[in-house]
mmCIF file of C-alpha atoms in Angstrom:
data_model
loop_
_atom_site.group_PDB
_atom_site.id
_atom_site.type_symbol
_atom_site.label_atom_id
_atom_site.label_comp_id
_atom_site.label_asym_id
_atom_site.label_seq_id
_atom_site.Cartn_x
_atom_site.Cartn_y
_atom_site.Cartn_z
ATOM 1 C CA GLN M 1 -10.898 13.502 28.315
ATOM 2 C CA PRO M 2 -7.515 14.478 29.040
ATOM 3 C CA GLY M 3 -4.895 12.794 26.596
ATOM 4 C CA ALA M 4 -7.805 11.233 24.463
ATOM 5 C CA GLN M 5 -6.962 11.164 20.904
ATOM 6 C CA VAL M 6 -10.660 10.577 19.874
ATOM 7 C CA CYS M 7 -13.841 12.241 21.250
ATOM 8 C CA THR M 8 -15.609 9.804 23.609
ATOM 9 C CA HIS M 9 -18.616 11.364 22.733
ATOM 10 C CA CYS M 10 -18.649 11.402 18.659
ATOM 11 C CA GLY M 11 -15.450 9.536 17.781
ATOM 12 C CA VAL M 12 -13.748 12.348 15.994
ATOM 13 C CA PRO M 13 -10.119 12.261 16.012
ATOM 14 C CA LEU M 14 -8.627 15.072 18.165
ATOM 15 C CA ALA M 15 -5.024 14.839 16.925
ATOM 16 C CA PRO M 16 -3.014 13.006 14.471
ATOM 17 C CA PRO M 17 -1.238 10.022 15.902
ATOM 18 C CA PRO M 18 2.263 10.301 16.917
ATOM 19 C CA THR M 19 4.862 9.670 13.817
ATOM 20 C CA ALA M 20 8.286 8.042 14.602
ATOM 21 C CA SER M 21 9.757 9.745 11.508
ATOM 22 C CA GLY M 22 7.803 12.906 11.973
ATOM 23 C CA GLU M 23 6.606 13.157 8.330
ATOM 24 C CA GLN M 24 3.294 12.158 6.170
ATOM 25 C CA LYS M 25 3.474 10.099 3.071
ATOM 26 C CA SER M 26 2.003 11.398 0.093
ATOM 27 C CA LYS M 27 -1.278 9.702 -1.088
ATOM 28 C CA MET M 28 -0.524 10.800 -4.760
ATOM 29 C CA ALA M 29 3.005 9.268 -4.838
ATOM 30 C CA ALA M 30 1.755 6.108 -3.144
ATOM 31 C CA GLY M 31 -1.444 5.998 -5.460
ATOM 32 C CA LEU M 32 0.867 6.364 -8.685
ATOM 33 C CA LEU M 33 3.360 3.707 -7.468
ATOM 34 C CA GLY M 34 0.243 1.249 -6.759
ATOM 35 C CA ILE M 35 -0.964 1.807 -10.260
ATOM 36 C CA PHE M 36 2.205 1.539 -12.240
ATOM 37 C CA LEU M 37 4.363 -0.878 -9.903
ATOM 38 C CA GLY M 38 1.943 -2.450 -7.728
ATOM 39 C CA GLY M 39 2.144 -6.017 -9.192
ATOM 40 C CA PHE M 40 5.669 -5.531 -7.428
ATOM 41 C CA GLY M 41 4.326 -4.160 -4.243
ATOM 42 C CA ILE M 42 6.280 -0.914 -4.519
ATOM 43 C CA HIS M 43 3.412 1.224 -2.955
ATOM 44 C CA ASN M 44 3.221 -1.303 0.123
ATOM 45 C CA PHE M 45 6.894 -0.633 0.652
ATOM 46 C CA TYR M 46 6.537 3.045 0.260
ATOM 47 C CA LEU M 47 3.675 3.047 3.204
ATOM 48 C CA GLY M 48 5.421 0.408 5.358
ATOM 49 C CA PHE M 49 3.470 -2.876 4.864
ATOM 50 C CA GLU M 50 6.627 -4.835 4.299
ATOM 51 C CA SER M 51 4.958 -8.191 4.593
ATOM 52 C CA LYS M 52 2.313 -7.590 1.777
ATOM 53 C CA ALA M 53 4.666 -5.998 -0.330
ATOM 54 C CA LEU M 54 7.141 -8.806 -0.090
ATOM 55 C CA VAL M 55 4.106 -11.244 -1.034
ATOM 56 C CA GLN M 56 3.513 -9.251 -4.105
ATOM 57 C CA LEU M 57 6.903 -8.886 -5.124
ATOM 58 C CA LEU M 58 7.939 -12.639 -4.710
ATOM 59 C CA VAL M 59 4.989 -13.786 -6.406
ATOM 60 C CA SER M 60 5.104 -11.329 -9.256
ATOM 61 C CA ILE M 61 8.971 -12.435 -9.862
ATOM 62 C CA PHE M 62 8.500 -16.189 -9.530
ATOM 63 C CA GLY M 63 5.476 -15.993 -11.774
ATOM 64 C CA ILE M 64 7.359 -14.153 -14.544
ATOM 65 C CA LEU M 65 10.360 -16.312 -14.221
ATOM 66 C CA LEU M 66 8.408 -19.597 -14.072
ATOM 67 C CA SER M 67 6.052 -18.464 -17.107
ATOM 68 C CA VAL M 68 9.230 -18.538 -19.178
ATOM 69 C CA PHE M 69 9.746 -22.206 -18.377
ATOM 70 C CA THR M 70 6.529 -23.713 -18.270
ATOM 71 C CA CYS M 71 3.358 -23.295 -20.340
ATOM 72 C CA GLY M 72 2.593 -19.551 -19.106
ATOM 73 C CA VAL M 73 -0.038 -20.609 -16.389
ATOM 74 C CA THR M 74 2.283 -19.193 -13.861
ATOM 75 C CA ALA M 75 1.838 -15.765 -15.411
ATOM 76 C CA LEU M 76 -1.389 -15.640 -14.312
ATOM 77 C CA ALA M 77 -0.167 -15.272 -10.651
ATOM 78 C CA ALA M 78 1.836 -12.174 -11.776
ATOM 79 C CA ALA M 79 -1.070 -10.706 -13.533
ATOM 80 C CA GLY M 80 -3.181 -11.251 -10.470
ATOM 81 C CA MET M 81 -0.382 -9.118 -8.515
ATOM 82 C CA ALA M 82 -0.627 -6.499 -11.307
ATOM 83 C CA ILE M 83 -4.420 -6.239 -10.863
ATOM 84 C CA TRP M 84 -4.206 -6.400 -6.813
ATOM 85 C CA GLY M 85 -1.681 -3.227 -7.010
ATOM 86 C CA LEU M 86 -3.814 -1.350 -9.599
ATOM 87 C CA VAL M 87 -6.793 -1.618 -7.405
ATOM 88 C CA GLU M 88 -4.941 -0.622 -4.510
ATOM 89 C CA GLY M 89 -3.588 2.251 -6.189
ATOM 90 C CA ILE M 90 -7.084 3.405 -7.170
ATOM 91 C CA LEU M 91 -8.258 2.989 -3.658
ATOM 92 C CA ILE M 92 -5.428 5.243 -2.352
ATOM 93 C CA LEU M 93 -6.229 7.867 -4.665
ATOM 94 C CA THR M 94 -9.862 7.761 -4.020
ATOM 95 C CA GLY M 95 -9.134 8.076 -0.226
ATOM 96 C CA SER M 96 -10.288 4.795 0.731
ATOM 97 C CA VAL M 97 -6.786 3.757 2.231
ATOM 98 C CA ARG M 98 -6.030 6.721 4.354
ATOM 99 C CA ALA M 99 -3.107 5.962 6.557
ATOM 100 C CA ASP M 100 0.371 4.122 6.263
ATOM 101 C CA ALA M 101 1.309 0.976 8.493
ATOM 102 C CA LYS M 102 1.974 3.232 11.588
ATOM 103 C CA GLY M 103 -1.502 4.901 11.238
ATOM 104 C CA VAL M 104 -0.086 8.067 10.187
ATOM 105 C CA PRO M 105 -2.630 9.762 7.643
ATOM 106 C CA LEU M 106 -1.535 10.462 4.020
ATOM 107 C CA LYS M 107 -1.161 13.810 3.188
ATOM 108 C CA ASP M 108 -2.864 15.176 -0.174
#
Protein backbone atom coordinates (compact mmCIF):
# COMPACT_ATOMS: atom_id res chain seq x y z
CA GLN A 1 0.00 0.00 0.00
CA PRO A 2 1.21 3.55 -0.63
CA GLY A 3 3.23 4.93 2.27
CA ALA A 4 3.60 1.54 3.99
CA GLN A 5 6.96 0.80 5.56
CA VAL A 6 6.27 -2.94 5.76
CA CYS A 7 4.81 -5.28 3.15
CA THR A 8 1.26 -6.18 4.22
CA HIS A 9 1.62 -9.68 2.73
CA CYS A 10 4.98 -10.90 4.05
CA GLY A 11 6.11 -8.31 6.64
CA VAL A 12 9.38 -7.41 4.88
CA PRO A 13 10.53 -3.83 5.55
CA LEU A 14 10.13 -1.69 2.42
CA ALA A 15 12.26 1.26 3.54
CA PRO A 16 14.40 2.06 6.56
CA PRO A 17 12.67 4.22 9.15
CA PRO A 18 13.35 7.95 8.87
CA THR A 19 16.11 9.26 11.10
CA ALA A 20 16.24 12.50 13.01
CA SER A 21 19.99 12.84 12.56
CA GLY A 22 20.13 11.15 9.15
CA GLU A 23 22.99 8.87 10.20
CA GLN A 24 23.19 5.23 11.22
CA LYS A 25 25.32 4.21 14.18
CA SER A 26 28.09 1.64 13.86
CA LYS A 27 27.39 -1.89 15.05
CA MET A 28 31.11 -2.49 15.60
CA ALA A 29 31.54 0.65 17.73
CA ALA A 30 28.46 -0.14 19.83
CA GLY A 31 29.54 -3.75 20.34
CA LEU A 32 33.09 -2.88 21.35
CA LEU A 33 31.87 -0.16 23.70
CA GLY A 34 29.57 -2.73 25.27
CA ILE A 35 32.34 -5.27 25.71
CA PHE A 36 34.97 -2.91 27.12
CA LEU A 37 32.91 -0.16 28.83
CA GLY A 38 29.50 -1.81 29.08
CA GLY A 39 29.46 -1.82 32.86
CA PHE A 40 29.22 1.95 32.72
CA GLY A 41 26.50 1.90 30.03
CA ILE A 42 28.59 3.71 27.42
CA HIS A 43 27.22 1.60 24.57
CA ASN A 44 23.66 2.42 25.61
CA PHE A 45 24.45 6.14 25.70
CA TYR A 46 25.88 5.74 22.18
CA LEU A 47 22.74 3.97 20.96
CA GLY A 48 20.39 6.45 22.64
CA PHE A 49 19.06 4.26 25.47
CA GLU A 50 19.69 6.94 28.11
CA SER A 51 17.56 5.48 30.93
CA LYS A 52 19.17 2.06 30.78
CA ALA A 53 22.62 3.62 30.42
CA LEU A 54 22.07 5.85 33.45
CA VAL A 55 21.07 2.86 35.58
CA GLN A 56 24.20 0.97 34.54
CA LEU A 57 26.41 3.98 35.19
CA LEU A 58 25.00 4.82 38.61
CA VAL A 59 24.92 1.22 39.87
CA SER A 60 28.51 0.71 38.74
CA ILE A 61 29.82 3.92 40.29
CA PHE A 62 27.98 3.50 43.58
CA GLY A 63 28.87 -0.20 43.69
CA ILE A 64 32.56 0.57 43.29
CA LEU A 65 32.53 3.49 45.74
CA LEU A 66 30.56 1.65 48.41
CA SER A 67 32.73 -1.46 48.11
CA VAL A 68 35.66 0.64 49.32
CA PHE A 69 33.81 1.46 52.55
CA THR A 70 32.05 -1.88 53.08
CA CYS A 71 33.13 -5.49 52.98
CA GLY A 72 32.95 -5.57 49.16
CA VAL A 73 29.46 -7.00 48.76
CA THR A 74 28.36 -3.96 46.76
CA ALA A 75 31.11 -4.71 44.26
CA LEU A 76 28.85 -7.53 43.08
CA ALA A 77 26.45 -4.91 41.72
CA ALA A 78 29.25 -3.34 39.67
CA ALA A 79 30.33 -6.80 38.50
CA GLY A 80 26.76 -7.51 37.46
CA MET A 81 26.67 -4.34 35.39
CA ALA A 82 29.96 -5.34 33.72
CA ILE A 83 28.55 -8.76 32.82
CA TRP A 84 25.35 -7.12 31.54
CA GLY A 85 27.42 -4.79 29.31
CA LEU A 86 29.57 -7.67 28.06
CA VAL A 87 26.52 -9.71 27.09
CA GLU A 88 24.88 -6.73 25.36
CA GLY A 89 28.11 -6.02 23.47
CA ILE A 90 28.22 -9.60 22.22
CA LEU A 91 24.53 -9.47 21.27
CA ILE A 92 25.13 -6.28 19.28
CA LEU A 93 28.07 -7.79 17.39
CA THR A 94 26.21 -11.03 16.62
CA GLY A 95 23.25 -9.09 15.18
CA SER A 96 20.68 -9.82 17.89
CA VAL A 97 20.43 -6.08 18.55
CA ARG A 98 19.79 -4.48 15.18
CA ALA A 99 18.64 -0.92 15.85
CA ASP A 100 19.31 2.07 18.06
CA ALA A 101 16.76 3.73 20.38
CA LYS A 102 15.08 5.53 17.46
CA GLY A 103 14.65 2.27 15.53
CA VAL A 104 17.34 3.13 12.99
CA PRO A 105 19.18 -0.01 11.87
CA LEU A 106 22.84 -0.27 12.86
CA LYS A 107 25.35 -0.21 10.00
CA ASP A 108 27.98 -2.91 9.66
